[in-house]
mmCIF file of C-alpha atoms and ligand atoms in Angstrom:
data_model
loop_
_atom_site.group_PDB
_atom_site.id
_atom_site.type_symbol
_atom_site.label_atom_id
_atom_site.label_comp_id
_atom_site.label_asym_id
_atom_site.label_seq_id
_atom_site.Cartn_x
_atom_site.Cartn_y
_atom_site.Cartn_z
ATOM 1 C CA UNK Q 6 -6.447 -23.926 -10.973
ATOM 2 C CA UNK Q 7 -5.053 -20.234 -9.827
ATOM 3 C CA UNK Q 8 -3.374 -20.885 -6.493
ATOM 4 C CA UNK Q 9 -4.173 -18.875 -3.367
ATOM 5 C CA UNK Q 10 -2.214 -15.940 -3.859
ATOM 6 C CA UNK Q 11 -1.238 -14.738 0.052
ATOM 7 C CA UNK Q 12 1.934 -12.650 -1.495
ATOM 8 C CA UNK Q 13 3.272 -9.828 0.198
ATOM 9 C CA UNK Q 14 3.870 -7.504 -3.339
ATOM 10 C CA UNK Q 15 3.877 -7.296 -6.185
ATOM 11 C CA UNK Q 16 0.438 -9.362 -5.506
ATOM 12 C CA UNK Q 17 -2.178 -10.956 -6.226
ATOM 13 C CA UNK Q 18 -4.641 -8.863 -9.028
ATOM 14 C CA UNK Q 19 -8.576 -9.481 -10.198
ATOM 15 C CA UNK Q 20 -8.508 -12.603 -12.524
ATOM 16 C CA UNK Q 21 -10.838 -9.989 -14.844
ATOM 17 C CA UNK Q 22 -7.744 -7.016 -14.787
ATOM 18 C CA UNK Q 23 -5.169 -9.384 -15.776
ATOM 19 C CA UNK Q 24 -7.343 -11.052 -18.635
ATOM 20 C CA UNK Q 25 -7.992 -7.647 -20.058
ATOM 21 C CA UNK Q 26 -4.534 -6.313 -19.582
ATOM 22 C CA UNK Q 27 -3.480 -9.282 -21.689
ATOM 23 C CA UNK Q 28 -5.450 -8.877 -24.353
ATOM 24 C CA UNK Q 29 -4.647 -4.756 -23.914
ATOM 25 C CA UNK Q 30 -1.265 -6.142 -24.805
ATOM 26 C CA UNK Q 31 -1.546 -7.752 -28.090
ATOM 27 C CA UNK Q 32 -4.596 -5.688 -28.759
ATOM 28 C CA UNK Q 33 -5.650 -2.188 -27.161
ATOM 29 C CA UNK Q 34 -8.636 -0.718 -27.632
ATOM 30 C CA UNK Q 35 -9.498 -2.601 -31.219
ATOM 31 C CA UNK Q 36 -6.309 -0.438 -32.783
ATOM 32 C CA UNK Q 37 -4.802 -3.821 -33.835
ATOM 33 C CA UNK Q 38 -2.046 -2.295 -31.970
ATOM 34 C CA UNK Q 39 0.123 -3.487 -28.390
ATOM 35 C CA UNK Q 40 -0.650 -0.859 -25.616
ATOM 36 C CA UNK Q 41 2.820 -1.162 -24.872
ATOM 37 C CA UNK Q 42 4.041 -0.156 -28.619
ATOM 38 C CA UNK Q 43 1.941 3.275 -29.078
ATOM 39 C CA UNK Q 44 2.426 6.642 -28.140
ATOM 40 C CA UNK Q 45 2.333 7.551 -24.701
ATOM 41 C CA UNK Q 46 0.731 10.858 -26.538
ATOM 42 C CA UNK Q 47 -1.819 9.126 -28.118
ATOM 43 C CA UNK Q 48 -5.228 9.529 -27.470
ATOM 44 C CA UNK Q 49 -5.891 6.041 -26.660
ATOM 45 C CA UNK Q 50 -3.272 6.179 -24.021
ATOM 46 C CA UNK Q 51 -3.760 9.989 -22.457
ATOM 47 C CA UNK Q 52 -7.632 8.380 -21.789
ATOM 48 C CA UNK Q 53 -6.253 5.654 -19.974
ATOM 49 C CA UNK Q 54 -3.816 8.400 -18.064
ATOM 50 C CA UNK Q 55 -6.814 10.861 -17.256
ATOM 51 C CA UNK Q 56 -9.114 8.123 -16.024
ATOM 52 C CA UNK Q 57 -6.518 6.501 -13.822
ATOM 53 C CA UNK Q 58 -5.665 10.043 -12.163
ATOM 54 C CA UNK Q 59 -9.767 10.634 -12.113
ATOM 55 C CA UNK Q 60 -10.468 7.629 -10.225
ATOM 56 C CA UNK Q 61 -7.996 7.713 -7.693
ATOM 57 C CA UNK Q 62 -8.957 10.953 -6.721
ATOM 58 C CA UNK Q 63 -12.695 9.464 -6.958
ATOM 59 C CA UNK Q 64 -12.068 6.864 -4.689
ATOM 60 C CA UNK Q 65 -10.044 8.745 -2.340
ATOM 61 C CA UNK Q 66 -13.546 11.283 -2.016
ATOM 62 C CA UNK Q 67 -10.672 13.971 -3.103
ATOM 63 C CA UNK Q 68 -12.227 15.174 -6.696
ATOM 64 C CA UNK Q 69 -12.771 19.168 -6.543
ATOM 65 C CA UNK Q 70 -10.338 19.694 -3.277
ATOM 66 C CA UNK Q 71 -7.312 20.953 -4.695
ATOM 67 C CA UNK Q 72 -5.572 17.336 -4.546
ATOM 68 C CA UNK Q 73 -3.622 16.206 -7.618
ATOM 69 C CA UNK Q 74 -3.051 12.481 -8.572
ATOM 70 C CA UNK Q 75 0.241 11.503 -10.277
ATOM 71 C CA UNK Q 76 1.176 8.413 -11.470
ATOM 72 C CA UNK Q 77 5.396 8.449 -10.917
ATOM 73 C CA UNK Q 78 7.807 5.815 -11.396
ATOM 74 C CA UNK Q 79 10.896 5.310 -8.977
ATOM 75 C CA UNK Q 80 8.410 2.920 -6.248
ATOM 76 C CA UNK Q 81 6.871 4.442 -3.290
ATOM 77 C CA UNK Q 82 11.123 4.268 -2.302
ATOM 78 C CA UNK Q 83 11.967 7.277 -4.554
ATOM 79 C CA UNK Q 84 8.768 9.396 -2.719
ATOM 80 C CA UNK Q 85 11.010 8.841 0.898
ATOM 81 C CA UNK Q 86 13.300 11.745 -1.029
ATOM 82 C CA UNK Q 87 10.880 13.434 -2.946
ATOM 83 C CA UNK Q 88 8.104 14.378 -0.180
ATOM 84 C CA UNK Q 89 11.487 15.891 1.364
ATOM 85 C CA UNK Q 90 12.710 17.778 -1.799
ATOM 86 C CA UNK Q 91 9.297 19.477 -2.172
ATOM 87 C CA UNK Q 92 8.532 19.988 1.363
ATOM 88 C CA UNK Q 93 11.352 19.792 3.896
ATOM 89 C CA UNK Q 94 12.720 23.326 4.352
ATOM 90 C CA UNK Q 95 14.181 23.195 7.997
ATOM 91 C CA UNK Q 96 12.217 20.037 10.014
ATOM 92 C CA UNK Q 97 10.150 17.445 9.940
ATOM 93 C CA UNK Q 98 8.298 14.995 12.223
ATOM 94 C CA UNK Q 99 8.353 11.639 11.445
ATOM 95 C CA UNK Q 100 6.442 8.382 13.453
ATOM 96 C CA UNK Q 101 8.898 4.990 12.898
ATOM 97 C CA UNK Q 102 6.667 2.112 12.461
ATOM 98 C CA UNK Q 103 8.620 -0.142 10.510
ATOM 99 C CA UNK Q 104 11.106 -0.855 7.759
ATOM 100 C CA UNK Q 105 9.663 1.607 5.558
ATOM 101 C CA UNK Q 106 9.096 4.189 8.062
ATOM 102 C CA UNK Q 107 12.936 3.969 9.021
ATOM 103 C CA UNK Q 108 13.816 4.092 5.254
ATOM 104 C CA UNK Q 109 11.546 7.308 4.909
ATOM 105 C CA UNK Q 110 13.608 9.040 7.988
ATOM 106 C CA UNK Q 111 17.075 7.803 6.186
ATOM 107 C CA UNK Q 112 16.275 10.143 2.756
ATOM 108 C CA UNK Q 113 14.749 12.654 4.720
ATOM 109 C CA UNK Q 114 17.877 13.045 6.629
ATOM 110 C CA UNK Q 115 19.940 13.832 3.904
ATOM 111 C CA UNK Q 116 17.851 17.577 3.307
ATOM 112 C CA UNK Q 117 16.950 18.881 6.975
ATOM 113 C CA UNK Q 118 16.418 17.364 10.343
ATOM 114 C CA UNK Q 119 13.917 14.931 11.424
ATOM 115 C CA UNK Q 120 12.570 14.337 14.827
ATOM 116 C CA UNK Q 121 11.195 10.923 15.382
ATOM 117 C CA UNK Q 122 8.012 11.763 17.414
ATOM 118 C CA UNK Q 123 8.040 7.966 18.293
ATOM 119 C CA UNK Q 124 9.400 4.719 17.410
ATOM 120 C CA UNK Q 125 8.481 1.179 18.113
ATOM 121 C CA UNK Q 126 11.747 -0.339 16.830
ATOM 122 C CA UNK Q 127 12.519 -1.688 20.375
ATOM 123 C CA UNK Q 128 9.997 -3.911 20.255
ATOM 124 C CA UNK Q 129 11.253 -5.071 16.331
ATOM 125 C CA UNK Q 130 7.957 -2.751 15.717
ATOM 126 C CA UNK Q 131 5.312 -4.999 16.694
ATOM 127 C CA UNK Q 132 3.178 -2.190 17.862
ATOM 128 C CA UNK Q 133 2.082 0.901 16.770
ATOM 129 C CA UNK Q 134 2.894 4.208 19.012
ATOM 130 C CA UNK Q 135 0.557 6.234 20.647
ATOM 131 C CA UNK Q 136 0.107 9.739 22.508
ATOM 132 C CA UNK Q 137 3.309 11.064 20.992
ATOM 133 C CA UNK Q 138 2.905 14.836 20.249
ATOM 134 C CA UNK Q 139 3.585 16.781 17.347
ATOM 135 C CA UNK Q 140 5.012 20.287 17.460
ATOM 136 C CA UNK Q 141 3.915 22.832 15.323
ATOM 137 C CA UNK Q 142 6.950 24.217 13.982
ATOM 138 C CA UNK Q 143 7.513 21.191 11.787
ATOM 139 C CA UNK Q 144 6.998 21.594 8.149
ATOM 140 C CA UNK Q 145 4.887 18.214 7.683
ATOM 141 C CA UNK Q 146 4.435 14.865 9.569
ATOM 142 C CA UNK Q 147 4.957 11.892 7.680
ATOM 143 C CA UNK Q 148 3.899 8.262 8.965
ATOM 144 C CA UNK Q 149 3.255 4.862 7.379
ATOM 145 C CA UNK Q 150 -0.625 4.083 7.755
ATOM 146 C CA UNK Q 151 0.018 -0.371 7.216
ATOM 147 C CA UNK Q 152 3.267 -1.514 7.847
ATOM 148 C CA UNK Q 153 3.330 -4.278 5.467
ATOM 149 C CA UNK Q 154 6.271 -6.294 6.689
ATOM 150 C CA UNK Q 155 5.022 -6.619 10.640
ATOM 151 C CA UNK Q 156 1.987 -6.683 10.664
ATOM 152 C CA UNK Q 157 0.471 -3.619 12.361
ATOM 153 C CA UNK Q 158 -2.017 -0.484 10.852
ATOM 154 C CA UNK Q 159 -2.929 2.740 12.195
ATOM 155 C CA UNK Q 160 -6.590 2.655 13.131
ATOM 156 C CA UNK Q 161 -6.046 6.459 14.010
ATOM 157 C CA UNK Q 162 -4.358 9.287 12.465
ATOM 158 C CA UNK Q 163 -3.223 12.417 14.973
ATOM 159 C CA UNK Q 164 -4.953 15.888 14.629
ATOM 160 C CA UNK Q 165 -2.624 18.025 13.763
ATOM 161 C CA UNK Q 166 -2.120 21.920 12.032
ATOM 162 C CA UNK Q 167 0.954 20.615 10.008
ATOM 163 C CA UNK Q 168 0.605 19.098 6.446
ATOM 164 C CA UNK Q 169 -0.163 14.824 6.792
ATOM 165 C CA UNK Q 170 2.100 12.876 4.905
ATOM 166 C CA UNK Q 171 1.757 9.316 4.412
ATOM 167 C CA UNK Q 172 2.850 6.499 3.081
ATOM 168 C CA UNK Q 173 -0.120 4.141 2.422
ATOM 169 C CA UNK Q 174 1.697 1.436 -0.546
ATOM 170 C CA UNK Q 175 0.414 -1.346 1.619
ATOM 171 C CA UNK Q 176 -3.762 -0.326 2.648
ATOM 172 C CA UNK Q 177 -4.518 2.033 -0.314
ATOM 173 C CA UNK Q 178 -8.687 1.323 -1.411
ATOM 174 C CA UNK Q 179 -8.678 -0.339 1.400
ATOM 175 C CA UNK Q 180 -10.606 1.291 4.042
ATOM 176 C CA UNK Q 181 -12.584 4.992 4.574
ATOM 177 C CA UNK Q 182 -10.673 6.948 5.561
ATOM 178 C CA UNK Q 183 -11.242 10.870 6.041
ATOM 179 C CA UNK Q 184 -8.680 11.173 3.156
ATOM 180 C CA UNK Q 185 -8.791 15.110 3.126
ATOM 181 C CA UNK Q 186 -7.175 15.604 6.566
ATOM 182 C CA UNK Q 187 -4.080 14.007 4.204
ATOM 183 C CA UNK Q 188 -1.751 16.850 2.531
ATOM 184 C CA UNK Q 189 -0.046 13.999 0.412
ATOM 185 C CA UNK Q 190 -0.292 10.142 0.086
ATOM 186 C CA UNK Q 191 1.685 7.817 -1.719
ATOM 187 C CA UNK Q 192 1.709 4.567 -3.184
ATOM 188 C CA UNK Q 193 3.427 2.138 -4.881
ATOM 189 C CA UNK Q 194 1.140 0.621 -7.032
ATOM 190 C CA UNK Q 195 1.811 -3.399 -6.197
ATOM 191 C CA UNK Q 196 0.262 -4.013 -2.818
ATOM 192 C CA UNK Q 197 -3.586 -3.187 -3.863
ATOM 193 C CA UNK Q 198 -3.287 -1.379 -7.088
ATOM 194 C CA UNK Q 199 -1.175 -2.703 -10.287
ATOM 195 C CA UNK Q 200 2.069 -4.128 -11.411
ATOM 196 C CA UNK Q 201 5.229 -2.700 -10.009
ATOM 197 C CA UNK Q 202 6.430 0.049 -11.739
ATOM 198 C CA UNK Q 203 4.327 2.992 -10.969
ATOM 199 C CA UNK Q 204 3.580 5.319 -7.761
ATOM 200 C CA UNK Q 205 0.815 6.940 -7.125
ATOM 201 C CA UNK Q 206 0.992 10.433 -5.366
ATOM 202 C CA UNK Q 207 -2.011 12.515 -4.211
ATOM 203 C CA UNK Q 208 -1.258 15.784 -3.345
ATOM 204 C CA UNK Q 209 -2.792 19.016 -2.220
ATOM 205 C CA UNK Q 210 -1.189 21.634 -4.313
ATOM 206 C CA UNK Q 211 -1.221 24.374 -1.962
ATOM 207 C CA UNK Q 212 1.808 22.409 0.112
ATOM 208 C CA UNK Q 213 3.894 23.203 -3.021
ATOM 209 C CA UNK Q 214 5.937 25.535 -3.674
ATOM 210 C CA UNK Q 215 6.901 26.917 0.022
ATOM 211 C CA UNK Q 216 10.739 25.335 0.194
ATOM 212 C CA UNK Q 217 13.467 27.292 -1.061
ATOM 213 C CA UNK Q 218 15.639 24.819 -2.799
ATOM 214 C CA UNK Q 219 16.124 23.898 -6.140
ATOM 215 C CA UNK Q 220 14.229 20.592 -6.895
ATOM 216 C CA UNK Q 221 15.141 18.695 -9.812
ATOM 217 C CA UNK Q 222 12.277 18.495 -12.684
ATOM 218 C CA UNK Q 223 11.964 14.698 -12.227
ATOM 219 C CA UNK Q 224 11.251 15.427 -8.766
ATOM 220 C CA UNK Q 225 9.688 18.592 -8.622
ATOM 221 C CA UNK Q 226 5.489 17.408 -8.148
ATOM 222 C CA UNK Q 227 4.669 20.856 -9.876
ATOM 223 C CA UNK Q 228 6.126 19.679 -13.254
ATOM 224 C CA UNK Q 229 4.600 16.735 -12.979
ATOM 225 C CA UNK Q 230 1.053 18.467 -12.069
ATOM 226 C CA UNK Q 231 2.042 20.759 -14.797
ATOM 227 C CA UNK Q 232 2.473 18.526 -17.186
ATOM 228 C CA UNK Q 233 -0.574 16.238 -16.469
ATOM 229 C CA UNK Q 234 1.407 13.558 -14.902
ATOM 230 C CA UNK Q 235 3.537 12.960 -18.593
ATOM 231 C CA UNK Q 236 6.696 15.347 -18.042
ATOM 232 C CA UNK Q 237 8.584 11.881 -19.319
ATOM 233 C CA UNK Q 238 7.410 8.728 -20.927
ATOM 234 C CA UNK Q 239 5.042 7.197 -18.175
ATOM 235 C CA UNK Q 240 5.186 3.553 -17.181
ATOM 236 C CA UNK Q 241 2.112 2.611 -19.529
ATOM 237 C CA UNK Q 242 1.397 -0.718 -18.434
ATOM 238 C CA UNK Q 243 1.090 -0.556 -14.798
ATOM 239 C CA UNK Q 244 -0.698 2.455 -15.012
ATOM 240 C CA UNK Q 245 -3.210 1.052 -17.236
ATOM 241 C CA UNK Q 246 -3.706 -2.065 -15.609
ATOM 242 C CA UNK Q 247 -3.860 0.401 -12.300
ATOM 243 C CA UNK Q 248 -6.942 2.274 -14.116
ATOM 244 C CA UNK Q 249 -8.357 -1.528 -14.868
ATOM 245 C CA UNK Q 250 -7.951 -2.137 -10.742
ATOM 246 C CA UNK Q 251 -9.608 0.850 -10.373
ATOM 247 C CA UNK Q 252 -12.653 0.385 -12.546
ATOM 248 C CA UNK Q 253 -12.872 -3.037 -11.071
ATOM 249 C CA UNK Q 254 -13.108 -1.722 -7.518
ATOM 250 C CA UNK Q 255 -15.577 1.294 -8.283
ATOM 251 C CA UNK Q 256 -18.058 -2.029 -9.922
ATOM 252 C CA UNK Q 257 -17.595 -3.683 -6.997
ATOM 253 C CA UNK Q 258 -18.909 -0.673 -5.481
ATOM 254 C CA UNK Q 259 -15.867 0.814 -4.467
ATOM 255 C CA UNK Q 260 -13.564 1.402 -0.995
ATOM 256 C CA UNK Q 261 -16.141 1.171 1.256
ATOM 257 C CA UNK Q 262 -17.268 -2.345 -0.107
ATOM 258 C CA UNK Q 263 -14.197 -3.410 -0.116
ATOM 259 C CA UNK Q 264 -13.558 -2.510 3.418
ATOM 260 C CA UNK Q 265 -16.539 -4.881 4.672
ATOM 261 C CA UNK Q 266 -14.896 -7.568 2.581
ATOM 262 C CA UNK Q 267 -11.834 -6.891 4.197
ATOM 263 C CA UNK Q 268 -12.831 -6.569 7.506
ATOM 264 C CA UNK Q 269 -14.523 -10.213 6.813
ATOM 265 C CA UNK Q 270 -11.652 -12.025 5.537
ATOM 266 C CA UNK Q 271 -9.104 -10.707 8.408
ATOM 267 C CA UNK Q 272 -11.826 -11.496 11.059
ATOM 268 C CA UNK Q 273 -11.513 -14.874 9.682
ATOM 269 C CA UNK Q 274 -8.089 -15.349 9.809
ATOM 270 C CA UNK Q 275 -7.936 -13.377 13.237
ATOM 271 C CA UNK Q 276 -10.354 -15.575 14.918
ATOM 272 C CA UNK Q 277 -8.513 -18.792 14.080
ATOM 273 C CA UNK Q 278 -5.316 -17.529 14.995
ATOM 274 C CA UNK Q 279 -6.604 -16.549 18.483
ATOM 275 C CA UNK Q 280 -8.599 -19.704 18.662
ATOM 276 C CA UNK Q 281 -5.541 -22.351 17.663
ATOM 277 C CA UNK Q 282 -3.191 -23.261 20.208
ATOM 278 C CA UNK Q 283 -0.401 -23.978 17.476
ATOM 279 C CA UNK Q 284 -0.166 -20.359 16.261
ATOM 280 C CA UNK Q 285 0.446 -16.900 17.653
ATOM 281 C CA UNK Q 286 0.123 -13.710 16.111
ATOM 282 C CA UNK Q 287 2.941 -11.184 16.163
ATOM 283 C CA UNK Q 288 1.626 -8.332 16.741
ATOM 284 C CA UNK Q 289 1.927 -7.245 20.312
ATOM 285 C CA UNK Q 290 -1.760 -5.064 20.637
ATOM 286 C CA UNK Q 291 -5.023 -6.500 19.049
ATOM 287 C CA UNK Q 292 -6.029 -3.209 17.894
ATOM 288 C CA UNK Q 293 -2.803 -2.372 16.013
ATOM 289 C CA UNK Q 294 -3.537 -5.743 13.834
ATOM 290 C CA UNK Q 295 -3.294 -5.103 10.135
ATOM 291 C CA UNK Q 296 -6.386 -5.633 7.767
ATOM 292 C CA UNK Q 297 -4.168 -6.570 5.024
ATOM 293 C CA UNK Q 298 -0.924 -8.301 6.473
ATOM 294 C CA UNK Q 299 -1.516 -10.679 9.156
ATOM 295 C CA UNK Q 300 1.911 -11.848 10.810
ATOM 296 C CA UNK Q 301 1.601 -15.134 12.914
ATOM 297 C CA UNK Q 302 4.159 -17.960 13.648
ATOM 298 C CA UNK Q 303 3.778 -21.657 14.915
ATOM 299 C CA UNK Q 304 3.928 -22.064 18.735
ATOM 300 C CA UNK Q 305 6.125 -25.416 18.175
ATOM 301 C CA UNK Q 306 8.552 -25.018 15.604
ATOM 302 C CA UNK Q 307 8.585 -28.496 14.890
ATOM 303 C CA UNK Q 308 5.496 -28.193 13.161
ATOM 304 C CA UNK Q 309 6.751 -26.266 10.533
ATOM 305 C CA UNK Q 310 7.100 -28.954 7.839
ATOM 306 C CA UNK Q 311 4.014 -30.621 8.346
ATOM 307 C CA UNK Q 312 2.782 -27.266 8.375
ATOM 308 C CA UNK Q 313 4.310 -26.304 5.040
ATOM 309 C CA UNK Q 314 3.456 -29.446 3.401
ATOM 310 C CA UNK Q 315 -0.278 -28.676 4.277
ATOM 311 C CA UNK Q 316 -0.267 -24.943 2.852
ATOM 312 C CA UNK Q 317 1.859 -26.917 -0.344
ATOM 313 C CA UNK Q 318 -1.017 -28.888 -1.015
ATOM 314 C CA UNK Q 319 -4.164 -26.652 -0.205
ATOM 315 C CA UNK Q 320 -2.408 -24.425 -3.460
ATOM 316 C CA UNK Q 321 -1.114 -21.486 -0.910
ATOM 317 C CA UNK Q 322 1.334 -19.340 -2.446
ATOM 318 C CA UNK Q 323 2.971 -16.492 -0.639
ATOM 319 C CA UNK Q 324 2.947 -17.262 3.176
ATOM 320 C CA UNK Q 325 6.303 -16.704 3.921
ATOM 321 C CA UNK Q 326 7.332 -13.966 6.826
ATOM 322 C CA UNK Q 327 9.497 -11.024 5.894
ATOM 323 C CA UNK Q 328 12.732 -12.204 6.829
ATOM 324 C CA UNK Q 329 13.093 -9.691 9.558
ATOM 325 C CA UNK Q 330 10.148 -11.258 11.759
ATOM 326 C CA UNK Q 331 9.995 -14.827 10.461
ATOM 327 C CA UNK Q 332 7.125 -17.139 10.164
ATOM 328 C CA UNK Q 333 4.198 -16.609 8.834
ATOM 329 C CA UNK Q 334 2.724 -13.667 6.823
ATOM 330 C CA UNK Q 335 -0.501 -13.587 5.213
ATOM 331 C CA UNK Q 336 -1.533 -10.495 2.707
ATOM 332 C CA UNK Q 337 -4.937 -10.415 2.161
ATOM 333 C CA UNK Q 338 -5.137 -7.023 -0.357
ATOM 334 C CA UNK Q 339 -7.967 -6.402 -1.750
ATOM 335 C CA UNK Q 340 -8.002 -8.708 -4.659
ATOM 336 C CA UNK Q 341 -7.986 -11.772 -2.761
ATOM 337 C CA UNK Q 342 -11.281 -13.875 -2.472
ATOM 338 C CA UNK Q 343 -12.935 -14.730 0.791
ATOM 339 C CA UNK Q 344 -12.325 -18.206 -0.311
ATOM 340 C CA UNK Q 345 -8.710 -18.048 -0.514
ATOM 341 C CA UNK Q 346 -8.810 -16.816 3.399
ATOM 342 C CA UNK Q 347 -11.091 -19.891 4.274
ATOM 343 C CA UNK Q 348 -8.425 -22.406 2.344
ATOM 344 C CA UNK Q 349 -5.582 -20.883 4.911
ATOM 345 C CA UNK Q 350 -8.111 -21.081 7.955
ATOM 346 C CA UNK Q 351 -8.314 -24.614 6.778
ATOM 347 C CA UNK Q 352 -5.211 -25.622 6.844
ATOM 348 C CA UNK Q 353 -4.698 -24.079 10.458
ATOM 349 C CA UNK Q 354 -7.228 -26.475 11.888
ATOM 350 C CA UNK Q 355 -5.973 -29.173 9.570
ATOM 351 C CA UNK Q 356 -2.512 -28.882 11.570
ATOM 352 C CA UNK Q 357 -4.377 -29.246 14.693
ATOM 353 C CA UNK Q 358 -5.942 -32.470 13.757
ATOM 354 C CA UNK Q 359 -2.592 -34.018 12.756
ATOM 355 C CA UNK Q 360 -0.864 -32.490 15.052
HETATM 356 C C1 PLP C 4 6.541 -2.083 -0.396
HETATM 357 C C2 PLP C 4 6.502 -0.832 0.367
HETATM 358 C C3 PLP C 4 7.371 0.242 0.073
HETATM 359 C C4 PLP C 4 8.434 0.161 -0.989
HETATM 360 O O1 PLP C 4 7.865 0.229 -2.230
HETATM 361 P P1 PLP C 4 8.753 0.244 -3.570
HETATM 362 O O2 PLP C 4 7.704 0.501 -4.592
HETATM 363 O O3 PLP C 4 9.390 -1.103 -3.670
HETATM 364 O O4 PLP C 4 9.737 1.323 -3.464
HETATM 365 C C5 PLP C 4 7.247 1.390 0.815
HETATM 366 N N1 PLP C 4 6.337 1.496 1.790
HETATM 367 C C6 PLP C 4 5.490 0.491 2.105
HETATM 368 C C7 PLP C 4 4.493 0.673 3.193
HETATM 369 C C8 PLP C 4 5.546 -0.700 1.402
HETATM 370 O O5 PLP C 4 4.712 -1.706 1.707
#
């Protein structure tokens, strides 16, 4: 039996997309041919290409806005430098959440200055900032919406005349969101979306274009607008089994299905964690808790190997804390069944009653 797949990313996918994308390998489409061994030119394939870049803008409620959707490679890592190349002339704001966020400000550094409107790295970023202000000489604010390593999400993004950046690898199809007050979003496609190995990017074009550098093609977004998202050979598997995800959630009924189902399963896990005297959650603020990555650790640490011996045998995979906050850490991305939350509530009251 499939175990219960808690991982943090590259994680756990529909049983369906991963059955298909098998057979896609030995045989796509009825060509008697490996999806991985044709043309990236070929028909087959540029279908699979348009209708990835369709429904991301579908889902997103961007289609017919002026937003583009690329499908990069280089990890939502290589878009920390390229949302500077393309739009960093003099400044830019940036809101440290996390790991990421930090990494972000690092690349961005090396092409203009940054000014960290707020940071809640002295509290190892267990909350999430608020009533920080943004001035409006910037050329964009960038932020992390799910800050998949501790735990926390912003519930609320901040009004503001400058382009929104953000990084959303971790909650992407997640939740509604008002995704046109976004300018760009990106994300790398292995916390909700496919195998690692390819980036999504949504873009509005009209924040092209404005900088006054030279940007190299492979990370110029207009040549890869211009070129339909296939300036070089595209990572063909992950994008395809991205398009499968994709069709899979818009059957389901799409993001805002999804969202009830998420807001179920971390409501679940939530409640028990509050209830339980043996566990804590790390995040400092209820209301910066993250839908998808709930951080929590044992109040006695001496429970630890019963605990783990429990999760062992109820067939939970993944639990493990990032190494910079410890513990516990349990993704629950879209993919991942109501059941598989209920198993892990489980085993929290099982640790009671042996405890
Ligand atoms: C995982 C993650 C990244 C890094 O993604 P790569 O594809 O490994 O470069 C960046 N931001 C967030 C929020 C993430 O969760």
């Amino acid at each position: 039996m499939k175990k219960h797949n808690f991982s943090a990313g590259p994680c756990i996918l529909p049983q369906e997309v991963l059955k298909k994308a098998s057979e896609a390998v030995i045989n796509f489409n009825g060509l008697d041919l490996s999806l991985i061994e044709i043309s990236h030119r070929s028909k087959d394939f540029v279908d699979v290409m348009e209708q990835a870049r369709e429904l991301a803008l579908e889902h997103l409620g961007l289609q017919n806005k002026g937003y583009k959707a690329l499908f990069l490679q280089g990890g939502a890592s290589l878009e920390f430098l390229m949302v500077a190349f393309n739009l960093l002339e003099k400044k830019a704001a940036y809101l440290n959440t996390g790991t990421w966020s930090d990494k972000a400000i690092k690349e961005a550094r090396l092409l203009g200055e940054v000014v960290e409107v707020a940071s809640s790295k002295d509290a190892n970023f267990n909350y999430i900032p608020k009533g920080y202000t943004i001035s409006n000489d910037v050329d964009y604010f960038h932020c992390t919406s799910n800050n998949t390593i501790f735990g926390t999400q912003m519930h609320e993004f901040p009004e503001t005349t400058v382009p929104l950046v953000c990084d959303m690898s971790s909650d992407i199809f997640s939740r509604v969101l008002d995704f046109s007050k976004f300018d760009l979003i990106y994300a790398g496609a292995q916390k909700n979306m496919g195998p690692a190995g390819t980036t999504l990017v949504v873009v509005k074009e009209e924040i092209l274009g404005q900088v006054s550098r030279k940007i190299p093609s492979m990370l110029d977004y207009s040549v890869h607008i211009s070129k339909d998202s296939m300036f070089n050979t595209p990572a063909v598997f992950p994008v395809y089994v991205s398009m499968l995800t994709l069709v899979w959630l818009k059957e389901l009924g799409g993001v805002s299905t999804i969202e009830k189902i998420n807001k179920q399963k971390a409501a679940l896990l939530y409640s028990e964690i509050d209830r339980n005297p043996l566990f804590q959650g790390f995040v400092a603020n209820k209301e910066d808790r993250s839908k998808m990555n709930a951080t929590f650790n044992l109040t006695r640490a001496e429970l630890k190997e019963p605990f783990d011996t429990i999760l062992k045998t109820a067939g939970i995979n993944g639990l493990n804390g990032h190494r910079s906050v410890g513990g516990y850490r349990a993704s629950m991305y879209n993919a991942l069944p109501v059941e598989s939350v209920q198993v892990l509530v489980d085993t929290l009251k099982e640790l009671e009653r042996i405890a």
